[in-house]
Short mmCIF file of C-alpha atoms in Angstrom, two decimals:
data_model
loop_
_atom_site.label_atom_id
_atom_site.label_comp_id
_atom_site.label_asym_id
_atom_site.label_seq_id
_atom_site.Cartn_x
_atom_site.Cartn_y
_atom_site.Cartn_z
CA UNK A 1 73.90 178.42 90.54
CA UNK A 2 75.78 176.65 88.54
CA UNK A 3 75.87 172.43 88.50
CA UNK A 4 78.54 169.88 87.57
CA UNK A 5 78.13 166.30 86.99
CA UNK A 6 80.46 164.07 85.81
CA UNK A 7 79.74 160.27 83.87
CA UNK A 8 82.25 157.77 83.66
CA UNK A 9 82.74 154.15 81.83
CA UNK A 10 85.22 151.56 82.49
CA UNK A 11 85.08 148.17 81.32
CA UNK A 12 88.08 145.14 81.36
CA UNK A 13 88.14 142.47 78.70
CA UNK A 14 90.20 139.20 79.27
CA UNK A 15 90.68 137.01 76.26
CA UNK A 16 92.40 133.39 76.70
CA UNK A 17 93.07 131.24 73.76
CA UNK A 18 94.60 127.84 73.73
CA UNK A 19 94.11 127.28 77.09
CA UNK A 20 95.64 123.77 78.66
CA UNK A 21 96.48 122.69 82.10
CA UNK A 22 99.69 121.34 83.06
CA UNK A 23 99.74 117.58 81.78
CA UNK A 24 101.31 115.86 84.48
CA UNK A 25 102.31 112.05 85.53
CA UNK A 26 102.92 110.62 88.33
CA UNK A 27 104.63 106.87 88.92
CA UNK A 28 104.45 104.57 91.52
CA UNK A 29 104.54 100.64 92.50
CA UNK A 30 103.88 98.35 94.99
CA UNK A 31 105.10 95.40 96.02
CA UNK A 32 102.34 92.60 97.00
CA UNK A 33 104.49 89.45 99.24
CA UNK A 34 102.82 86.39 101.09
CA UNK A 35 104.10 83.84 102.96
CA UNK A 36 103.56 80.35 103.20
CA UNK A 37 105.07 77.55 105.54
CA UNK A 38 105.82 74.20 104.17
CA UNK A 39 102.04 73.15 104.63
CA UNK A 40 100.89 75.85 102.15
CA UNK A 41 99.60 77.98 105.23
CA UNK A 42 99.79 81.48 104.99
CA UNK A 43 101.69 83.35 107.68
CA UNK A 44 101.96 86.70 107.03
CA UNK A 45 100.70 89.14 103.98
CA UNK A 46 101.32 92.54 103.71
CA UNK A 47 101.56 95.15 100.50
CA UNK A 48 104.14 98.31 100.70
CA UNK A 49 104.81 101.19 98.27
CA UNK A 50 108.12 101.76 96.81
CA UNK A 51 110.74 104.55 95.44
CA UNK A 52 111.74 104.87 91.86
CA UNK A 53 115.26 106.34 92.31
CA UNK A 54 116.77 108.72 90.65
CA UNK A 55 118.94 106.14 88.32
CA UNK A 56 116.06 104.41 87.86
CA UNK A 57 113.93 107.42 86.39
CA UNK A 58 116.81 108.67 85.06
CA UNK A 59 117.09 104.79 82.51
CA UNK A 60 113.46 104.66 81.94
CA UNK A 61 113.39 108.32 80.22
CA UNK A 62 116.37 107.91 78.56
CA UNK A 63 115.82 104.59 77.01
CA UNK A 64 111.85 105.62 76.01
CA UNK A 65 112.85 109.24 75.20
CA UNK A 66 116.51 109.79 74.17
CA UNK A 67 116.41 106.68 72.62
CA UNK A 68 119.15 103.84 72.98
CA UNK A 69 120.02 100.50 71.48
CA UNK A 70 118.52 98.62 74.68
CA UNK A 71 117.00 95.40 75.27
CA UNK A 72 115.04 94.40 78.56
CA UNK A 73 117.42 92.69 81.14
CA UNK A 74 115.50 91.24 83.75
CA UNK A 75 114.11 92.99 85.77
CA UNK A 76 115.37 90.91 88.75
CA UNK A 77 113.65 91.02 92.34
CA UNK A 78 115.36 90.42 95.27
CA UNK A 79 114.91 90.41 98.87
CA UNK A 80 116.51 92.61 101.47
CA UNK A 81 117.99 91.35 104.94
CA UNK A 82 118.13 95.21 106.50
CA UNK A 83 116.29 98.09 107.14
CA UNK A 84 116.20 100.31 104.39
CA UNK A 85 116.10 104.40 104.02
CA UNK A 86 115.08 104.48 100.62
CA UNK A 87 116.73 107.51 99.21
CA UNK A 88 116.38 109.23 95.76
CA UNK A 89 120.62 108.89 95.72
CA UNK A 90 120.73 105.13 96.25
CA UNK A 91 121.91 102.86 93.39
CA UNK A 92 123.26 98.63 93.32
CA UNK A 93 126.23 99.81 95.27
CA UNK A 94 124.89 101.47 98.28
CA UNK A 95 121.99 99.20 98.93
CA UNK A 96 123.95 95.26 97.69
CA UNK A 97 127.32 96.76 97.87
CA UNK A 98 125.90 97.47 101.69
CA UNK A 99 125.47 93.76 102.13
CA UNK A 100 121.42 94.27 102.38
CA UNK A 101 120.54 91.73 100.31
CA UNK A 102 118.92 88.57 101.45
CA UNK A 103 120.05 84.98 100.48
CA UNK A 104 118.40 82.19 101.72
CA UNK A 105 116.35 81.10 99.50
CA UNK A 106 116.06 79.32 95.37
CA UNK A 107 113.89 80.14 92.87
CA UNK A 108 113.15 77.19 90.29
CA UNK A 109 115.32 75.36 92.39
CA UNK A 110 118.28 77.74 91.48
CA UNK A 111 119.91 80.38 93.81
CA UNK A 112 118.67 82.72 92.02
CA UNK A 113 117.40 86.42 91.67
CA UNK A 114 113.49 85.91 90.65
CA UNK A 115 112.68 87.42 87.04
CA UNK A 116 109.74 89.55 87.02
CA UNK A 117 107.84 89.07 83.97
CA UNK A 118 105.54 92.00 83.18
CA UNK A 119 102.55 91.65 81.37
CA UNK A 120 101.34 94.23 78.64
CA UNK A 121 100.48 98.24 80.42
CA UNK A 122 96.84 98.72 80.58
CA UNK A 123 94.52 101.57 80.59
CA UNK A 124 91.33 102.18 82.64
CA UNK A 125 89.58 105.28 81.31
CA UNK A 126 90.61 108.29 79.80
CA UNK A 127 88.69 110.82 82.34
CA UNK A 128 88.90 112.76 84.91
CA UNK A 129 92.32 111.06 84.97
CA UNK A 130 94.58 108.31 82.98
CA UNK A 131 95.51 105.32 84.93
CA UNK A 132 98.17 103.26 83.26
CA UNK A 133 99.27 99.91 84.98
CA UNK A 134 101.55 96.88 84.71
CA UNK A 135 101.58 93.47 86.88
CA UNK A 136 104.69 91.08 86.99
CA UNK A 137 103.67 87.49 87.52
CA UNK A 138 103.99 86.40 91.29
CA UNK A 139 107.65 84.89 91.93
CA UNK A 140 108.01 82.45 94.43
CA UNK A 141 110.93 82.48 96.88
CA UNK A 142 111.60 79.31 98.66
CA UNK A 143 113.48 79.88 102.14
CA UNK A 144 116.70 77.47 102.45
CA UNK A 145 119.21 76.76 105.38
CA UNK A 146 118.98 79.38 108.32
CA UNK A 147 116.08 81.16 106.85
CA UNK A 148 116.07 84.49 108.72
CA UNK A 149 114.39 88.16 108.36
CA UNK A 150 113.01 89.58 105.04
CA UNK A 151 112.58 93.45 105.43
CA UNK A 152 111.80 94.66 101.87
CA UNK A 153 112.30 94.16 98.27
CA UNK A 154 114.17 95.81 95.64
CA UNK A 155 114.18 95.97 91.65
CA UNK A 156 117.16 96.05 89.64
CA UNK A 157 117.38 96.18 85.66
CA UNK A 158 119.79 97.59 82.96
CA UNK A 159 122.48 96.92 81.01
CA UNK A 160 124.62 94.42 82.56
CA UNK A 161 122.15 93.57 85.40
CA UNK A 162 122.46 89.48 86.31
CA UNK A 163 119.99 87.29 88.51
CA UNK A 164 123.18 86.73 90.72
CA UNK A 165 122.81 86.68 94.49
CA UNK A 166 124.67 89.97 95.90
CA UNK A 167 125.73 91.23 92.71
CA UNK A 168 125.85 95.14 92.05
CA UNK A 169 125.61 94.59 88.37
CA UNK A 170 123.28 96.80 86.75
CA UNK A 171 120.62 99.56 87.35
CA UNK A 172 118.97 100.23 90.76
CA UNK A 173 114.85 100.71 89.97
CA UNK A 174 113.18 100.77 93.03
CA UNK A 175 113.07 99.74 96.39
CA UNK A 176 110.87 99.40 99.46
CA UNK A 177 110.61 98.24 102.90
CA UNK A 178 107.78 96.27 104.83
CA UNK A 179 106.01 97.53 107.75
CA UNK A 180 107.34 95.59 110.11
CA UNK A 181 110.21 93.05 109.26
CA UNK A 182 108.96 89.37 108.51
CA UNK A 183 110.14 86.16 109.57
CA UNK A 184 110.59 83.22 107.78
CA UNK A 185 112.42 79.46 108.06
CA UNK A 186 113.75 76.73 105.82
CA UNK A 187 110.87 75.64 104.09
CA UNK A 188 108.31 78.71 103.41
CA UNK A 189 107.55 80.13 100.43
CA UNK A 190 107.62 84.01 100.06
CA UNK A 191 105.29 85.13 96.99
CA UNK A 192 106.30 88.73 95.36
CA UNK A 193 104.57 90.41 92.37
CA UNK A 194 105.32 94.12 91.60
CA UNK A 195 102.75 96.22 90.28
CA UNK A 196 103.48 99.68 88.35
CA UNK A 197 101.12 102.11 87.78
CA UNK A 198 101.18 106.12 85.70
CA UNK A 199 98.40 108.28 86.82
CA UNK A 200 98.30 111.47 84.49
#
């Protein structure tokens, strides 16, 4: 009789070198709005998140990226008087050209778009993730003639953008709608600050 056995090896090797993740970033903002009658009371309060639209991205990496003779205009805030859709494709001329924009109200006395002023970007913490952030000081709406309904806010910077009421001048940055629309008369005070923050 005659026997046959047979031996075998195998063995797998997997090298990796330089390894790295995908470095990612994400952007977003909120706007933060309170309401006040004429009394100081406060009457409504609510925070909403917005969308950076595509012209908007599209100025921000150009002007820190590609690089451009630019100089901050603005940013200007302003209030909306319709319900909004925010859409990626939306610039100045779909959403004031639209006749969204709401009116009744001064800032500093003036009828004016409010200026948001942003502080210096902050960091907290380097792991497990980056979180980059930037407050504008409140602006303070004050509600004239007819008053009427508030439904969101928008932010619009650029070359060429103004602080004019209704004007399309400018770049489209963000926009975003409340909840529920809000009320207000002749008399309140409507509080905005913007917040941005990068989370990488």
């Amino acid at each position: 009789m005659i026997e046959k056995n047979g031996f075998g090896d195998s063995a797998v090797a997997t090298l990796a070198t330089s390894v790295a993740g995908n470095d990612t970033m994400g952007i977003e903002g909120w706007y933060h709005v309170e309401c006040r009658d004429a009394q100081g009371n406060l009457k409504w309060e609510e925070s909403f998140p917005n969308l950076v639209v595509a012209v908007g991205k599209q100025l921000m990496l150009d002007t820190l990226l590609k690089g451009s003779s630019y100089s901050v205009t603005g940013p200007f805030l302003g209030l909306t008087n319709a319900s909004l859709t925010p859409a990626a494709a939306d610039t100045m001329t779909t959403l004031v050209g639209g006749g969204k924009e709401f009116t009744n109200y001064t800032v500093g006395g003036s009828a004016v778009r409010g200026t948001a002023s942003f502080a210096s970007a902050t960091s907290t913490g380097l792991t497990p993730s980056n979180v980059t952030s930037s407050t504008a000081t409140p602006i303070t709406y004050t509600i004239t003639g007819a008053g009427g309904t508030i439904y969101g806010c928008f932010l619009v910077t650029g070359t060429g953008a103004v602080s004019t009421q209704s004007s399309t001048a400018g770049t489209l940055y963000s926009e975003g709608n409340f909840t529920t629309a809000k009320t207000t008369t002749a008399g309140d005070t409507v509080a905005v600050t913007y917040s941005t923050t990068a989370t990488s």
